[in-house]
PDB file of C-alpha atoms and ligand atoms in Angstrom:
ATOM      1  CA  MET A1036     105.605  90.455 110.235  1.00  0.00           C
ATOM      2  CA  SER A1037     105.851  89.687 106.559  1.00  0.00           C
ATOM      3  CA  VAL A1038     106.550  91.839 103.203  1.00  0.00           C
ATOM      4  CA  GLU A1039     103.212  92.231 101.531  1.00  0.00           C
ATOM      5  CA  GLN A1040     101.810  93.916  98.659  1.00  0.00           C
ATOM      6  CA  THR A1041      98.532  96.024  98.779  1.00  0.00           C
ATOM      7  CA  LEU A1042      96.444  97.797  96.027  1.00  0.00           C
ATOM      8  CA  SER A1043      95.873 101.466  96.789  1.00  0.00           C
ATOM      9  CA  ILE A1044      93.692 103.997  94.742  1.00  0.00           C
ATOM     10  CA  ILE A1045      93.757 107.774  94.811  1.00  0.00           C
ATOM     11  CA  LYS A1046      90.186 108.429  93.985  1.00  0.00           C
ATOM     12  CA  PRO A1047      88.953 111.283  91.818  1.00  0.00           C
ATOM     13  CA  ASP A1048      88.573 113.814  94.631  1.00  0.00           C
ATOM     14  CA  GLY A1049      92.174 113.162  95.573  1.00  0.00           C
ATOM     15  CA  ILE A1050      93.266 114.068  92.023  1.00  0.00           C
ATOM     16  CA  GLN A1051      90.929 116.921  92.057  1.00  0.00           C
ATOM     17  CA  LYS A1052      92.813 118.399  95.022  1.00  0.00           C
ATOM     18  CA  ASN A1053      96.039 117.657  93.499  1.00  0.00           C
ATOM     19  CA  LEU A1054      97.332 115.449  96.275  1.00  0.00           C
ATOM     20  CA  ILE A1055      99.246 112.632  94.417  1.00  0.00           C
ATOM     21  CA  GLY A1056     102.523 113.673  95.664  1.00  0.00           C
ATOM     22  CA  GLU A1057     101.275 114.551  99.016  1.00  0.00           C
ATOM     23  CA  ILE A1058      99.838 110.972  99.401  1.00  0.00           C
ATOM     24  CA  TYR A1059     102.924 109.228  97.840  1.00  0.00           C
ATOM     25  CA  ASN A1060     105.204 111.123 100.187  1.00  0.00           C
ATOM     26  CA  ARG A1061     103.012 109.548 103.113  1.00  0.00           C
ATOM     27  CA  PHE A1062     103.618 106.186 101.870  1.00  0.00           C
ATOM     28  CA  GLU A1063     107.424 106.591 101.142  1.00  0.00           C
ATOM     29  CA  LYS A1064     107.754 108.235 104.532  1.00  0.00           C
ATOM     30  CA  ALA A1065     105.973 105.113 106.240  1.00  0.00           C
ATOM     31  CA  GLY A1066     108.646 102.806 104.568  1.00  0.00           C
ATOM     32  CA  LEU A1067     106.360 101.492 101.944  1.00  0.00           C
ATOM     33  CA  GLU A1068     107.549 101.118  98.194  1.00  0.00           C
ATOM     34  CA  ILE A1069     105.597 102.145  95.137  1.00  0.00           C
ATOM     35  CA  VAL A1070     106.229  99.202  92.630  1.00  0.00           C
ATOM     36  CA  ALA A1071     103.519  99.698  90.231  1.00  0.00           C
ATOM     37  CA  SER A1072     101.632 102.874  89.282  1.00  0.00           C
ATOM     38  CA  LYS A1073      99.221 104.265  86.706  1.00  0.00           C
ATOM     39  CA  MET A1074      96.777 106.899  86.106  1.00  0.00           C
ATOM     40  CA  LEU A1075      93.342 105.753  84.449  1.00  0.00           C
ATOM     41  CA  HIS A1076      89.885 107.122  83.998  1.00  0.00           C
ATOM     42  CA  LEU A1077      87.608 104.276  85.016  1.00  0.00           C
ATOM     43  CA  SER A1078      84.874 103.004  82.741  1.00  0.00           C
ATOM     44  CA  LYS A1079      81.593 102.179  84.010  1.00  0.00           C
ATOM     45  CA  ASP A1080      82.505  98.386  83.554  1.00  0.00           C
ATOM     46  CA  GLN A1081      85.709  98.904  85.589  1.00  0.00           C
ATOM     47  CA  ALA A1082      84.083 101.034  88.474  1.00  0.00           C
ATOM     48  CA  GLU A1083      81.274  98.478  88.677  1.00  0.00           C
ATOM     49  CA  GLY A1084      83.626  95.483  88.500  1.00  0.00           C
ATOM     50  CA  PHE A1085      85.996  96.856  91.065  1.00  0.00           C
ATOM     51  CA  TYR A1086      83.544  97.470  93.604  1.00  0.00           C
ATOM     52  CA  SER A1087      81.057  94.517  92.615  1.00  0.00           C
ATOM     53  CA  VAL A1088      81.176  93.187  96.234  1.00  0.00           C
ATOM     54  CA  HIS A1089      79.115  96.250  97.138  1.00  0.00           C
ATOM     55  CA  SER A1090      76.549  95.913  94.470  1.00  0.00           C
ATOM     56  CA  GLU A1091      73.593  95.313  96.872  1.00  0.00           C
ATOM     57  CA  ARG A1092      74.538  98.241  99.038  1.00  0.00           C
ATOM     58  CA  PRO A1093      72.467 101.350  98.671  1.00  0.00           C
ATOM     59  CA  PHE A1094      75.580 103.427  97.898  1.00  0.00           C
ATOM     60  CA  TYR A1095      76.685 101.371  94.928  1.00  0.00           C
ATOM     61  CA  SER A1096      75.254 103.512  92.262  1.00  0.00           C
ATOM     62  CA  ASP A1097      76.777 106.651  93.664  1.00  0.00           C
ATOM     63  CA  LEU A1098      80.111 104.954  94.405  1.00  0.00           C
ATOM     64  CA  VAL A1099      80.389 103.989  90.497  1.00  0.00           C
ATOM     65  CA  ASN A1100      79.426 107.375  89.588  1.00  0.00           C
ATOM     66  CA  TYR A1101      82.084 108.952  92.088  1.00  0.00           C
ATOM     67  CA  MET A1102      84.673 106.544  90.704  1.00  0.00           C
ATOM     68  CA  MET A1103      84.036 107.364  87.017  1.00  0.00           C
ATOM     69  CA  SER A1104      83.971 111.359  87.707  1.00  0.00           C
ATOM     70  CA  GLY A1105      87.715 111.944  87.141  1.00  0.00           C
ATOM     71  CA  PRO A1106      90.842 109.954  86.925  1.00  0.00           C
ATOM     72  CA  VAL A1107      92.433 107.914  89.548  1.00  0.00           C
ATOM     73  CA  MET A1108      95.749 106.726  90.367  1.00  0.00           C
ATOM     74  CA  VAL A1109      96.296 102.961  90.989  1.00  0.00           C
ATOM     75  CA  GLN A1110      99.257 101.848  92.661  1.00  0.00           C
ATOM     76  CA  VAL A1111     100.820  98.729  94.345  1.00  0.00           C
ATOM     77  CA  LEU A1112     102.571  99.444  97.664  1.00  0.00           C
ATOM     78  CA  GLN A1113     104.913  96.948  99.183  1.00  0.00           C
ATOM     79  CA  GLY A1114     106.496  96.547 102.526  1.00  0.00           C
ATOM     80  CA  GLU A1115     106.357  95.091 106.018  1.00  0.00           C
ATOM     81  CA  SER A1116     102.592  94.418 106.922  1.00  0.00           C
ATOM     82  CA  ALA A1117     101.588  96.960 103.889  1.00  0.00           C
ATOM     83  CA  ILE A1118      98.120  96.048 104.091  1.00  0.00           C
ATOM     84  CA  ASP A1119      97.720  97.301 107.808  1.00  0.00           C
ATOM     85  CA  ALA A1120     100.369  99.999 107.289  1.00  0.00           C
ATOM     86  CA  ASN A1121      98.264 101.484 104.409  1.00  0.00           C
ATOM     87  CA  ARG A1122      95.093 101.225 106.275  1.00  0.00           C
ATOM     88  CA  LYS A1123      96.612 103.335 108.973  1.00  0.00           C
ATOM     89  CA  ILE A1124      98.017 106.006 106.782  1.00  0.00           C
ATOM     90  CA  MET A1125      94.558 106.136 105.281  1.00  0.00           C
ATOM     91  CA  GLY A1126      92.425 106.205 108.264  1.00  0.00           C
ATOM     92  CA  ALA A1127      88.813 105.074 108.919  1.00  0.00           C
ATOM     93  CA  THR A1128      86.412 104.888 105.923  1.00  0.00           C
ATOM     94  CA  ASN A1129      84.318 107.636 107.608  1.00  0.00           C
ATOM     95  CA  PRO A1130      86.734 110.724 107.646  1.00  0.00           C
ATOM     96  CA  SER A1131      84.864 111.936 110.946  1.00  0.00           C
ATOM     97  CA  GLU A1132      86.201 108.816 112.649  1.00  0.00           C
ATOM     98  CA  ALA A1133      89.582 108.798 111.006  1.00  0.00           C
ATOM     99  CA  ALA A1134      92.505 109.321 113.341  1.00  0.00           C
ATOM    100  CA  ALA A1135      94.331 112.500 113.342  1.00  0.00           C
ATOM    101  CA  GLY A1136      97.021 112.663 110.833  1.00  0.00           C
ATOM    102  CA  SER A1137      95.522 110.120 108.425  1.00  0.00           C
ATOM    103  CA  ILE A1138      94.942 110.927 104.782  1.00  0.00           C
ATOM    104  CA  ARG A1139      91.151 110.906 105.296  1.00  0.00           C
ATOM    105  CA  ALA A1140      91.069 112.814 108.336  1.00  0.00           C
ATOM    106  CA  ASP A1141      93.207 115.481 106.647  1.00  0.00           C
ATOM    107  CA  PHE A1142      91.603 115.633 103.189  1.00  0.00           C
ATOM    108  CA  ALA A1143      88.292 113.768 102.732  1.00  0.00           C
ATOM    109  CA  ASP A1144      84.697 115.608 102.700  1.00  0.00           C
ATOM    110  CA  SER A1145      82.731 112.510 103.499  1.00  0.00           C
ATOM    111  CA  ILE A1146      82.440 108.711 103.992  1.00  0.00           C
ATOM    112  CA  GLU A1147      81.104 108.638 100.261  1.00  0.00           C
ATOM    113  CA  GLU A1148      84.217 110.833  98.986  1.00  0.00           C
ATOM    114  CA  ASN A1149      86.974 109.619 100.854  1.00  0.00           C
ATOM    115  CA  ILE A1150      90.051 110.334  98.874  1.00  0.00           C
ATOM    116  CA  VAL A1151      91.802 106.759  98.911  1.00  0.00           C
ATOM    117  CA  HIS A1152      91.062 103.194  98.750  1.00  0.00           C
ATOM    118  CA  GLY A1153      93.199 100.329 100.260  1.00  0.00           C
ATOM    119  CA  SER A1154      92.939  96.574 100.121  1.00  0.00           C
ATOM    120  CA  ASP A1155      91.358  95.135 103.405  1.00  0.00           C
ATOM    121  CA  GLY A1156      93.173  91.873 103.702  1.00  0.00           C
ATOM    122  CA  PRO A1157      95.500  89.372 101.891  1.00  0.00           C
ATOM    123  CA  GLU A1158      93.033  87.924  99.431  1.00  0.00           C
ATOM    124  CA  THR A1159      91.413  91.168  98.651  1.00  0.00           C
ATOM    125  CA  ALA A1160      94.830  92.395  97.900  1.00  0.00           C
ATOM    126  CA  ILE A1161      95.674  89.717  95.435  1.00  0.00           C
ATOM    127  CA  HIS A1162      92.352  90.022  93.810  1.00  0.00           C
ATOM    128  CA  GLU A1163      92.712  93.932  93.515  1.00  0.00           C
ATOM    129  CA  ILE A1164      95.926  94.159  92.280  1.00  0.00           C
ATOM    130  CA  ASN A1165      95.349  91.562  89.553  1.00  0.00           C
ATOM    131  CA  PHE A1166      92.305  93.564  88.554  1.00  0.00           C
ATOM    132  CA  PHE A1167      94.571  96.552  87.720  1.00  0.00           C
ATOM    133  CA  PHE A1168      97.947  95.160  87.002  1.00  0.00           C
ATOM    134  CA  ASP A1169      99.792  92.277  85.014  1.00  0.00           C
ATOM    135  CA  ASP A1170     102.719  90.755  86.792  1.00  0.00           C
ATOM    136  CA  SER A1171     104.791  92.631  84.194  1.00  0.00           C
ATOM    137  CA  GLU A1172     103.823  96.070  85.492  1.00  0.00           C
ATOM    138  CA  ILE A1173     105.041  95.387  88.938  1.00  0.00           C
ATOM    139  CA  CYS A1174     108.755  96.330  89.208  1.00  0.00           C
ATOM    140  CA  GLN A1175     110.745  95.063  92.183  1.00  0.00           C
ATOM    141  CA  ARG A1176     113.464  97.233  93.427  1.00  0.00           C
ATOM    142  CA  THR A1177     116.872  95.656  92.128  1.00  0.00           C
ATOM    143  CA  ARG A1178     119.314  98.354  93.948  1.00  0.00           C
ATOM    144  CA  THR A1179     119.890  97.825  97.138  1.00  0.00           C
TER     145      THR A1179
HETATM  146  P1  CMP B1525      86.289 102.232 100.095  1.00  0.00           P
HETATM  147  O1  CMP B1525      87.247 102.158 101.285  1.00  0.00           O
HETATM  148  O2  CMP B1525      86.867 102.472  98.709  1.00  0.00           O
HETATM  149  O3  CMP B1525      85.235 101.098 100.120  1.00  0.00           O
HETATM  150  C1  CMP B1525      83.994 101.231  99.502  1.00  0.00           C
HETATM  151  C2  CMP B1525      83.604 102.850  99.149  1.00  0.00           C
HETATM  152  O4  CMP B1525      82.220 103.128  99.258  1.00  0.00           O
HETATM  153  C3  CMP B1525      84.010 103.583 100.200  1.00  0.00           C
HETATM  154  O5  CMP B1525      85.544 103.517 100.311  1.00  0.00           O
HETATM  155  C4  CMP B1525      83.403 104.889 100.161  1.00  0.00           C
HETATM  156  O6  CMP B1525      83.965 105.619  98.798  1.00  0.00           O
HETATM  157  C5  CMP B1525      82.021 104.409  99.514  1.00  0.00           C
HETATM  158  N1  CMP B1525      80.845 104.411 100.482  1.00  0.00           N
HETATM  159  C6  CMP B1525      79.836 105.264 100.595  1.00  0.00           C
HETATM  160  N2  CMP B1525      78.981 105.235 101.406  1.00  0.00           N
HETATM  161  C7  CMP B1525      79.631 104.163 102.276  1.00  0.00           C
HETATM  162  C8  CMP B1525      79.251 103.628 103.614  1.00  0.00           C
HETATM  163  N3  CMP B1525      78.114 103.975 104.308  1.00  0.00           N
HETATM  164  N4  CMP B1525      79.922 102.699 104.050  1.00  0.00           N
HETATM  165  C9  CMP B1525      81.153 102.397 103.471  1.00  0.00           C
HETATM  166  N5  CMP B1525      81.430 102.897 102.400  1.00  0.00           N
HETATM  167  C10 CMP B1525      80.839 103.804 101.699  1.00  0.00           C
END
């Protein structure tokens, strides 16, 4: 076990459903710290760039349009095994396969519109955090 950082996004459907506080509460209750956070309305370049790994997939164009359809919240979560911890809190990509009590099982309408994103591994986490945040925007907790 080691302390990790991971990139989390509350997608436009999560913002539309007014779930920011609910989702942040789940992160904090699981012991994850939010060490950076901001609301953005993604441009086409940002949405395409963030999901460029999926550019050959049939759902890419719909995914880009979905991610531009409203504002998102992006945040860096920090804690023990934060990458896996966040993926457990989110549940499987397809909400019909997501574990009971996970964000996607509780709130997502479909595999396309699935409320949240989370980095899937250590290298992806570094890349995705750097995509949205400068080092100066990540604030370590200084009170113990
Ligand atoms: P996310 O975990 O952000 O990773 C890629 C996103 O593409 C995924 O969540 C969904 O929002 C979207 N998506 C749409 N269709 C699919 C699919 N068939 N498989 C995986 N992801 C999909």
